mmCIF file of C-alpha atoms in Angstrom:
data_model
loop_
_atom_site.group_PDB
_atom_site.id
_atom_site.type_symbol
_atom_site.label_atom_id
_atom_site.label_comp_id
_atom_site.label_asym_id
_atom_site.label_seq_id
_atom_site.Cartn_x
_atom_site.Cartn_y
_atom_site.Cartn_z
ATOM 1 C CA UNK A 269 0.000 0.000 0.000
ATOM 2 C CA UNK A 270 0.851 3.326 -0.860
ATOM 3 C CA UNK A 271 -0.179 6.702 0.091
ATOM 4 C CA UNK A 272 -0.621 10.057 -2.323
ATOM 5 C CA UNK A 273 -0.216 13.082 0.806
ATOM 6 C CA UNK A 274 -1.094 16.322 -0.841
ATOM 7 C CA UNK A 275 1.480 19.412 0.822
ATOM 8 C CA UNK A 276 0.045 22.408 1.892
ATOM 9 C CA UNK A 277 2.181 24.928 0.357
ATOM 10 C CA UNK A 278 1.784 28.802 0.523
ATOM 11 C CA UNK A 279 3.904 31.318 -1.600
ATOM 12 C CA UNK A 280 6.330 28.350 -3.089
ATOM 13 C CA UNK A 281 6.850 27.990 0.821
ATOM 14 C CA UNK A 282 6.134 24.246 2.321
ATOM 15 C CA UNK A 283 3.839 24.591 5.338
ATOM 16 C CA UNK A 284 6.267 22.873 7.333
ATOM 17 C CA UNK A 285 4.050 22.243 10.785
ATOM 18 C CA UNK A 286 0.792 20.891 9.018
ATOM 19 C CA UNK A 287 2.986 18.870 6.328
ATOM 20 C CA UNK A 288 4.929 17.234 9.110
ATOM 21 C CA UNK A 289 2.469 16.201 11.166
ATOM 22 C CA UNK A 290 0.730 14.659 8.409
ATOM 23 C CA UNK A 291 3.646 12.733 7.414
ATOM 24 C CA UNK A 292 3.379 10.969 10.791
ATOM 25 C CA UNK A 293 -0.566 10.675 10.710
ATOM 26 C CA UNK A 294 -0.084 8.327 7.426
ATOM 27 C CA UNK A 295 3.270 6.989 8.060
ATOM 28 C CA UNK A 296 2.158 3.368 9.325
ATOM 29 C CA UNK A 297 0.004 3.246 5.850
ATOM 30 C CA UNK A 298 2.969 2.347 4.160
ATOM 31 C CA UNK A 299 5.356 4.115 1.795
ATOM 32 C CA UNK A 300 4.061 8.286 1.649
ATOM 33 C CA UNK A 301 4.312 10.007 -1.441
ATOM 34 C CA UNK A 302 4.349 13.616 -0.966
ATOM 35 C CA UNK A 303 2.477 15.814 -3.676
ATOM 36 C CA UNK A 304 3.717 19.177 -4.092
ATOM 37 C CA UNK A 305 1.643 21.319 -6.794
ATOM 38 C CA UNK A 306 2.686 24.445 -8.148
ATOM 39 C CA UNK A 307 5.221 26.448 -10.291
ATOM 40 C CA UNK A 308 7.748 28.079 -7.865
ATOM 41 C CA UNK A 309 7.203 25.201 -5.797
ATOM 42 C CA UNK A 310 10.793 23.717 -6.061
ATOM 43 C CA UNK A 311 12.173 24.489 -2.704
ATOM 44 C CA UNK A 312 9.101 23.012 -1.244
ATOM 45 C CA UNK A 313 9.591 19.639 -2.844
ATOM 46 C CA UNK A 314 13.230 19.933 -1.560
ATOM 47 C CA UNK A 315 12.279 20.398 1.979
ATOM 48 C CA UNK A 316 9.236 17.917 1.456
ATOM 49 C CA UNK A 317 11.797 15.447 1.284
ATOM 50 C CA UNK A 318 14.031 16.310 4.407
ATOM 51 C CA UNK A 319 11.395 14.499 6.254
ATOM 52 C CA UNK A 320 11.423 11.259 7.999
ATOM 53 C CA UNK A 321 8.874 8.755 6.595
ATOM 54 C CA UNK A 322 8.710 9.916 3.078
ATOM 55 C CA UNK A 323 9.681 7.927 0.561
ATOM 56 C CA UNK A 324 9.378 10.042 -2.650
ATOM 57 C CA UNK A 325 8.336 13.415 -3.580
ATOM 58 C CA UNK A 326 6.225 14.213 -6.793
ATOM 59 C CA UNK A 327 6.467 17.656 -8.086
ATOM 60 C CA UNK A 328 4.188 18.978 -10.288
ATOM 61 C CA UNK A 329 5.379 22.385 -11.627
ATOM 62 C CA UNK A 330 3.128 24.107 -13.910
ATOM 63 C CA UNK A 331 1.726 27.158 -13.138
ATOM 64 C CA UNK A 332 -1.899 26.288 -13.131
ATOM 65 C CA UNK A 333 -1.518 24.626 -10.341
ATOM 66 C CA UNK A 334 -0.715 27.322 -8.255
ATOM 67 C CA UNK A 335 -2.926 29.102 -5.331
ATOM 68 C CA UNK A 336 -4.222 25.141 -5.247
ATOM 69 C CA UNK A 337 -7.458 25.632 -7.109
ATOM 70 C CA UNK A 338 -9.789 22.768 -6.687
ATOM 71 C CA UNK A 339 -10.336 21.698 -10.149
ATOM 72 C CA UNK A 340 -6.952 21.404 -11.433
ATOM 73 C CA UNK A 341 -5.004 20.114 -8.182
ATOM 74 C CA UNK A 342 -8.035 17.615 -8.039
ATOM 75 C CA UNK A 343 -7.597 16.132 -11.668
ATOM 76 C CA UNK A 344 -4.132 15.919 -10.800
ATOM 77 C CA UNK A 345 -4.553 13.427 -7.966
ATOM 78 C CA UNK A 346 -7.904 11.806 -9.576
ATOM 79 C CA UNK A 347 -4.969 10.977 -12.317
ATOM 80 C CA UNK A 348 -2.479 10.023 -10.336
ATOM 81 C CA UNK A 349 -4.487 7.546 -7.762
ATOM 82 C CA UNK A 350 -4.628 4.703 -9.281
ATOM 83 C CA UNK A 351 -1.237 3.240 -7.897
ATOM 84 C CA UNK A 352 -2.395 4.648 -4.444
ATOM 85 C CA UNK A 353 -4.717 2.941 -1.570
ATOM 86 C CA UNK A 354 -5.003 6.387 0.598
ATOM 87 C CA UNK A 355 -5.304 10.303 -0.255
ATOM 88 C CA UNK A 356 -5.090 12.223 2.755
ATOM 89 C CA UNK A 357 -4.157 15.915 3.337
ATOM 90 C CA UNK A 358 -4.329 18.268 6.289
ATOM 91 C CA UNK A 359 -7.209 19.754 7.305
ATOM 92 C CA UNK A 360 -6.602 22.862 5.898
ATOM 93 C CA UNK A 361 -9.105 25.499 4.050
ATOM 94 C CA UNK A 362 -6.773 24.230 0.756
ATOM 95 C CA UNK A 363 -7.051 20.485 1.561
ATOM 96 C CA UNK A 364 -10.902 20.843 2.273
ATOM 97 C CA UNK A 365 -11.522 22.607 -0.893
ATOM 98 C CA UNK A 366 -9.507 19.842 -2.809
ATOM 99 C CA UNK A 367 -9.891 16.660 -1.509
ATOM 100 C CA UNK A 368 -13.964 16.696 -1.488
ATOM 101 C CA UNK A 369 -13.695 17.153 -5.114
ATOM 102 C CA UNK A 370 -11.129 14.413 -5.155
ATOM 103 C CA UNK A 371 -13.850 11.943 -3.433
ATOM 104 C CA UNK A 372 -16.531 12.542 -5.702
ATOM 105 C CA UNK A 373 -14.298 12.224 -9.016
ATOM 106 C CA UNK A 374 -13.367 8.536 -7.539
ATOM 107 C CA UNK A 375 -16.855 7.812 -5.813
ATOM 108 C CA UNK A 376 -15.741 6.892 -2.152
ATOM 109 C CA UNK A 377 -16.467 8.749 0.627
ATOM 110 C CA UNK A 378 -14.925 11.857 2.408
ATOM 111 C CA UNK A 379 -13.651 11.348 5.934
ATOM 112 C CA UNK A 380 -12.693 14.664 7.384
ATOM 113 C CA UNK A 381 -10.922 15.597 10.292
ATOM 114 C CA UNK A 382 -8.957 12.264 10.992
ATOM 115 C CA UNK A 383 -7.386 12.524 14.669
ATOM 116 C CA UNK A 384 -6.048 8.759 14.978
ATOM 117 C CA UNK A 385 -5.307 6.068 11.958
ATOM 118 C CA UNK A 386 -6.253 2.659 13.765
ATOM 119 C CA UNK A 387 -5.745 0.458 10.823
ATOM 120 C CA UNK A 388 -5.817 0.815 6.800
ATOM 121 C CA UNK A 389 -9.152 0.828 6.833
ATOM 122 C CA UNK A 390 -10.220 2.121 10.422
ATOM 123 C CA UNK A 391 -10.259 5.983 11.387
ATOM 124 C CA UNK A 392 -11.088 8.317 14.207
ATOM 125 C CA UNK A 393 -13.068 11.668 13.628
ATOM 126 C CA UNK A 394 -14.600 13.745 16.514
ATOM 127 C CA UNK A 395 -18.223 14.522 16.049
ATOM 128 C CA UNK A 396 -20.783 16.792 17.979
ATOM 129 C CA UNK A 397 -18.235 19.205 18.424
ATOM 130 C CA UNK A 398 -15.496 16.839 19.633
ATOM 131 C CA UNK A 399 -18.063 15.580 22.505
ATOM 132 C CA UNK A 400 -17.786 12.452 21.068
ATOM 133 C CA UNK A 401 -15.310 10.428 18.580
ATOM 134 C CA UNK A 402 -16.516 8.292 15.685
ATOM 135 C CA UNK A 403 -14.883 5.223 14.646
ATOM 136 C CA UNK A 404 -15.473 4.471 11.129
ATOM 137 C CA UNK A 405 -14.657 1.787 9.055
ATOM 138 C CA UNK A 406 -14.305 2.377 5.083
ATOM 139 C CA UNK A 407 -14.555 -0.387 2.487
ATOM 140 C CA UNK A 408 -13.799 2.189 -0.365
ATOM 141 C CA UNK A 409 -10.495 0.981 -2.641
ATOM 142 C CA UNK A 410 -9.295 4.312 -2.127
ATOM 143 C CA UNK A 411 -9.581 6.247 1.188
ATOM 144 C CA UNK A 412 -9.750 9.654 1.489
ATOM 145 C CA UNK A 413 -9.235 11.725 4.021
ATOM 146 C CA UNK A 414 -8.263 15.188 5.639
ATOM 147 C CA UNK A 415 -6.327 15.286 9.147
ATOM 148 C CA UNK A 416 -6.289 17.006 11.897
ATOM 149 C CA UNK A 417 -3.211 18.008 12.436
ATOM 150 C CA UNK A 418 -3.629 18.895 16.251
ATOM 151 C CA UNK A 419 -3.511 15.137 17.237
ATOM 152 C CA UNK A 420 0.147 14.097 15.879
ATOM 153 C CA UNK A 421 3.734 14.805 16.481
ATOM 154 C CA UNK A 422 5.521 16.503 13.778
ATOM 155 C CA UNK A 423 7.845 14.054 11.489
ATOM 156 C CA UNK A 424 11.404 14.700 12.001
ATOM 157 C CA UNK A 425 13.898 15.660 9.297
ATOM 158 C CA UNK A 426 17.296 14.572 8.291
ATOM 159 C CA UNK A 427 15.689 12.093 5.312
ATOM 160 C CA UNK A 428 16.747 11.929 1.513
ATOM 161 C CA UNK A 429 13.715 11.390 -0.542
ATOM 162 C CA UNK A 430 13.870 10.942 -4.203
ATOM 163 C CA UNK A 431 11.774 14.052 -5.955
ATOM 164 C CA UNK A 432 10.105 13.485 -9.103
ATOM 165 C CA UNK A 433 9.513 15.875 -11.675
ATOM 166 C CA UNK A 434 5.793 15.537 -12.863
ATOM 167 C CA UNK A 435 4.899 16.590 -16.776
ATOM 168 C CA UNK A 436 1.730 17.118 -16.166
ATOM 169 C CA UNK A 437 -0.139 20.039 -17.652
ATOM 170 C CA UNK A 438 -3.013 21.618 -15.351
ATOM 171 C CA UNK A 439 -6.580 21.649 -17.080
ATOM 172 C CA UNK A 440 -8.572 24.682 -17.297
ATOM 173 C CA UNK A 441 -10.820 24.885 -14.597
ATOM 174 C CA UNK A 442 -14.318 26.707 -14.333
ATOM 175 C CA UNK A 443 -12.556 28.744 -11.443
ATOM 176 C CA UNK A 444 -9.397 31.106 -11.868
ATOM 177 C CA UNK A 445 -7.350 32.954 -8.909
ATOM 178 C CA UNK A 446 -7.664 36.595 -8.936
ATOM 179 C CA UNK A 447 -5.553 38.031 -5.906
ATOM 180 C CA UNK A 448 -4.695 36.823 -2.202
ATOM 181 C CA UNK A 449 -5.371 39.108 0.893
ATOM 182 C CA UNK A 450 -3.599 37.972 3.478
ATOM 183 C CA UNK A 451 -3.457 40.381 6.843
ATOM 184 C CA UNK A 452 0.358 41.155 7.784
ATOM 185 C CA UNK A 453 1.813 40.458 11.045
ATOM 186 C CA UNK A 454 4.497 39.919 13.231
ATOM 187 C CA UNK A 455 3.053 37.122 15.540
ATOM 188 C CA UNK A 456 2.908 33.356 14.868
ATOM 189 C CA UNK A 457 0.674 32.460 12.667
ATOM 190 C CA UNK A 458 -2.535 30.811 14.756
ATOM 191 C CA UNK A 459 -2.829 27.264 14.098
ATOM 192 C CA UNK A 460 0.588 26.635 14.882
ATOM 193 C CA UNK A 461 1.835 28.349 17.713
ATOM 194 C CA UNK A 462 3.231 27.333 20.881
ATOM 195 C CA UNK A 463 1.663 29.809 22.481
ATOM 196 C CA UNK A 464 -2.282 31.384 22.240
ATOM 197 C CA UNK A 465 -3.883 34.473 24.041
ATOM 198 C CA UNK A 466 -8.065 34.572 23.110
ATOM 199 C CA UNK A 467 -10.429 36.919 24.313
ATOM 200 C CA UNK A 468 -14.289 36.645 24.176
ATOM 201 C CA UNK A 469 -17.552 38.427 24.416
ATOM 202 C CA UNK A 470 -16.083 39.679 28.089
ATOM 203 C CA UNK A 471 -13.494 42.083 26.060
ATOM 204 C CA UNK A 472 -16.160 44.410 25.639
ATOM 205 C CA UNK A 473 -15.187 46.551 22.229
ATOM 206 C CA UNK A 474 -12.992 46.324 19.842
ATOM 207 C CA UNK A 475 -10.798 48.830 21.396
ATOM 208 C CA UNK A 476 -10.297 46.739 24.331
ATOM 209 C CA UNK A 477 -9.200 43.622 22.658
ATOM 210 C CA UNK A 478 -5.664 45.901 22.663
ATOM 211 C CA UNK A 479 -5.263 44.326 25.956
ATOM 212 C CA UNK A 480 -5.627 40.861 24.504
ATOM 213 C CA UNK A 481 -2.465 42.127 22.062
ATOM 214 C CA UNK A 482 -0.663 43.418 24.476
ATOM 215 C CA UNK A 483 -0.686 40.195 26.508
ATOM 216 C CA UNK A 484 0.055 38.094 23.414
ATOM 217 C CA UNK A 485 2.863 40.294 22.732
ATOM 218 C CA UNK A 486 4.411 40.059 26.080
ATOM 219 C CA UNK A 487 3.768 36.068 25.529
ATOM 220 C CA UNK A 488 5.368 35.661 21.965
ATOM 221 C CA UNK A 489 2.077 34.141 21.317
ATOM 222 C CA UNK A 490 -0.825 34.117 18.208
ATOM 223 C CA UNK A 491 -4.107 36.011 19.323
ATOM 224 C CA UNK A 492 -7.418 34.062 19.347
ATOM 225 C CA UNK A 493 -10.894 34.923 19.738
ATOM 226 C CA UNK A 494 -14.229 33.179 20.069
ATOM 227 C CA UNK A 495 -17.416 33.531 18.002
ATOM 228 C CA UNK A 496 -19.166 35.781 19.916
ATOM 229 C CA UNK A 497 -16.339 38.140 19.914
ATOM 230 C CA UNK A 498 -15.609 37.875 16.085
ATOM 231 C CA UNK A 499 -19.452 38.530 15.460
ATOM 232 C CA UNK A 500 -19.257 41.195 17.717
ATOM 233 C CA UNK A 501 -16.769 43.085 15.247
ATOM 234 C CA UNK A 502 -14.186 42.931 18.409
ATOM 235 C CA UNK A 503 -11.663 40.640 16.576
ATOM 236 C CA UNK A 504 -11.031 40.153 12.794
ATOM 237 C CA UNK A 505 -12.743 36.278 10.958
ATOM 238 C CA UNK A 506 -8.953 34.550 10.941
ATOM 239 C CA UNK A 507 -8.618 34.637 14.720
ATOM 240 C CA UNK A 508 -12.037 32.737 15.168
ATOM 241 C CA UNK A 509 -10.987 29.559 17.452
ATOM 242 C CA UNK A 510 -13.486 27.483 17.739
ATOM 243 C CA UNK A 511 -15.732 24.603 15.913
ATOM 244 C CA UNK A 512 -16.473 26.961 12.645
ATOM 245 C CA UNK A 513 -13.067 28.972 12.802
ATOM 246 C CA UNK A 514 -9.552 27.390 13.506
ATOM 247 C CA UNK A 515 -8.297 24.337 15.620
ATOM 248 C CA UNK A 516 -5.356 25.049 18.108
ATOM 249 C CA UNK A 517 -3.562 22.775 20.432
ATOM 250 C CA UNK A 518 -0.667 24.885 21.471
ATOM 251 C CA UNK A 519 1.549 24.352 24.610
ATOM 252 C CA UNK A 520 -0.273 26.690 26.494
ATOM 253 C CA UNK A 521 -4.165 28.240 25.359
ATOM 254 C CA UNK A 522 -5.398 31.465 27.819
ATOM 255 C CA UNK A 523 -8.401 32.085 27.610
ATOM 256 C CA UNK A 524 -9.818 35.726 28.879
ATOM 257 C CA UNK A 525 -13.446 36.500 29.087
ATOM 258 C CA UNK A 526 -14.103 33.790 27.335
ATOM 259 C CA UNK A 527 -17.356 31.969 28.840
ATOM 260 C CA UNK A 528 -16.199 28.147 27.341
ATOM 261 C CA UNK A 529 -19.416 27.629 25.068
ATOM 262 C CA UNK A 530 -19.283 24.133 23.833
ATOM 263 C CA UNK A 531 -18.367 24.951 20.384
ATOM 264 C CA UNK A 532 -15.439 27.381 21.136
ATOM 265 C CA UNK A 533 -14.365 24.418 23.429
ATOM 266 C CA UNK A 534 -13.760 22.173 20.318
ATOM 267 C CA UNK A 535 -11.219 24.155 18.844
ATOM 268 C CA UNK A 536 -8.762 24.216 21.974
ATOM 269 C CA UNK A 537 -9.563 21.539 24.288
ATOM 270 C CA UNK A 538 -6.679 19.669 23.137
ATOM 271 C CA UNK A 539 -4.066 22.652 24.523
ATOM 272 C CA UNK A 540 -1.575 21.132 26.462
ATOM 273 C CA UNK A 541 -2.275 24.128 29.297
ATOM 274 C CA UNK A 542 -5.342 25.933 29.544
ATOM 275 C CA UNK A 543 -5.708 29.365 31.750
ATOM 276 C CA UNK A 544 -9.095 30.826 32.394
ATOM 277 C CA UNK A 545 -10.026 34.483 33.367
ATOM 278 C CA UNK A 546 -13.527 35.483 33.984
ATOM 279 C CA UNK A 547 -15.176 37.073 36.727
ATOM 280 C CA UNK A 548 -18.529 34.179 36.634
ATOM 281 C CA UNK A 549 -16.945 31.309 38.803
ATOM 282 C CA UNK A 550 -19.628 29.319 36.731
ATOM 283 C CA UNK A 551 -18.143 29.875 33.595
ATOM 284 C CA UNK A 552 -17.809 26.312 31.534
ATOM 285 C CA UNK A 553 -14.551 27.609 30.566
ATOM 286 C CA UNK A 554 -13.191 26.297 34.226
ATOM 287 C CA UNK A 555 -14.451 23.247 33.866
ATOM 288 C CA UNK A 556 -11.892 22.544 31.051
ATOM 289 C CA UNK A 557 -9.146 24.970 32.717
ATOM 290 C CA UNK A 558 -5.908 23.776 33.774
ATOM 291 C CA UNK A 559 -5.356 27.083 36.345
ATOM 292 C CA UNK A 560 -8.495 29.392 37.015
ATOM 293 C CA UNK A 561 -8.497 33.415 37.828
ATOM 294 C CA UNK A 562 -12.150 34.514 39.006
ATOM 295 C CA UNK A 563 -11.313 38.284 38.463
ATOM 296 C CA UNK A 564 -12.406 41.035 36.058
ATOM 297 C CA UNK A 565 -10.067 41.267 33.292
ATOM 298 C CA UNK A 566 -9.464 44.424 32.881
ATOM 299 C CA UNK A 567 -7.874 44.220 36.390
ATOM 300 C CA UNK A 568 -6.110 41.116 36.312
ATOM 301 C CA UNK A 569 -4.225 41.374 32.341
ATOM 302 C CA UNK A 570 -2.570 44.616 32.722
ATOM 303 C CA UNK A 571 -1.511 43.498 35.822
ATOM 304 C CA UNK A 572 -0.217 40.150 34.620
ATOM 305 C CA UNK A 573 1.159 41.840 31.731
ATOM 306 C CA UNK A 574 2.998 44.018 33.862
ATOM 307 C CA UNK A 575 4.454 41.463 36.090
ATOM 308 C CA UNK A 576 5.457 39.586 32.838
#
């Protein structure tokens, strides 16, 4: 058995964290082929094949694969699959515009989310907002599947992989990229940093999420926020943690007026740390909390970012 791993790759740049981990989510499948789409995407390839567990790197280097449109980047695998018994990506906005498409082309089902491989056929999945975890068994001739990249330990380098050169010409799609927009800044990027500062509703404005910032700052950390503070217009889309925004399982998650609604709970309960401040005691958020402050925040994170 073989399996076809699609890379996430952004600006000719490999996304090195949610490639990785990947790598080691499909690694007991047998040999991993790593796909890397994309003119430009050269270096990519090069570093796909640093790491441990891969055993060759396909490269497919014209242009119209670039920006990973679905059409195109789907053919491509749809053609290549047939000498493969697993596609799997990460669960990135990419990967879940692709691989979908992928499914239907070849008729099997899509299994999303994948947070443990039990067998070649058997998977893991969390459901009802990660309340409960679904075992399901797939008789398709070709799995497919998107991971979640929180759940696995990043694949270590040092390897040699072979990288092949791919002819292949990208069809003409229905679709066509017209320009990315992509919000500068300085902090690590959300899904993959050690450290996350979030604020909810309890923030109050946007004007007051500065204190959020400021904390993060101090921290080295990304800056998260829940739903209700992202529909509030306190916090921009991209820093929405939660079931509908992004999944984080950094080393340590604080959470600041953030009341722990089931669905924000989903998208960090897997932190390795978790502090909670909120001035409700009965906040869910404590119930999930690794180290609890009952104070008003807008006493307690100047102070702590004071002290820090």
């Amino acid at each position: 058995m073989a399996v076809l791993l699609l890379a996430e790759v952004v600006n000719g740049q490999l996304a090195l964290d949610a490639v990785s981990k990947s790598v080691s989510a499909v690694a007991s499948l047998g040999d991993v082929h790593v796909l890397v789409a994309g003119q430009g995407g050269d270096a990519a390839a090069a570093e796909a094949a640093t790491l441990a567990g891969v055993s060759k790197v396909l490269f497919a280097g014209d242009h119209g694969f670039c920006h990973t449109l679905a059409e195109p980047v789907a053919a491509l695998i749809v053609s290549l699959s047939g000498g493969y018994s697993h596609i799997a990506a990460a669960a990135t906005s990419d990967a879940k515009n692709v691989l979908p498409r992928v499914a239907a082309l070849l008729d099997v089902m899509i299994l999303s989310d994948v947070t443990a491989v039990i067998d070649a056929d058997t998977f893991e999945r969390p459901i009802y907002a990660g309340n409960a975890i679904q075992t399901v068994k797939s008789s398709d001739s070709i799995k497919v599947f998107t991971i979640r990249t929180t759940s696995f330990e990043a694949a270590a380098g040092g390897n040699s992989a072979p990288v092949e050169a791919l002819g292949t010409a990208a069809e003409t799609g229905k679709s066509e990229w017209i320009e990315d927009k992509v919000a500068a800044s300085d902090r690590p990027e959300l899904t993959s940093a050690g450290i996350v500062v979030s604020g909810g509703r309890g923030v109050g404005s946007e004007e007051s999420f500065a204190l959020i910032e400021g904390l993060a700052d101090k921290l080295g950390a990304a800056v998260g926020a829940s739903r209700a503070a992202v529909d509030s217009g306190y916090a921009p889309n991209d820093w929405q943690v939660g079931q509908t925004g992004k999944v984080v399982a950094p080393q340590l998650y604080v959470a600041v007026g953030i009341s722990g609604a089931i669905q924000h709970l989903a998208g960090m309960k897997d932190s390795k740390i978790i502090v909670a401040i909120n001035k409700d005691e009965e906040a869910p958020i404590f119930q999930v909390a690794d180290f609890g402050l009952v104070a008003d925040l807008f006493d307690a994170v100047p102070e702590l970012t004071s002290k820090l």
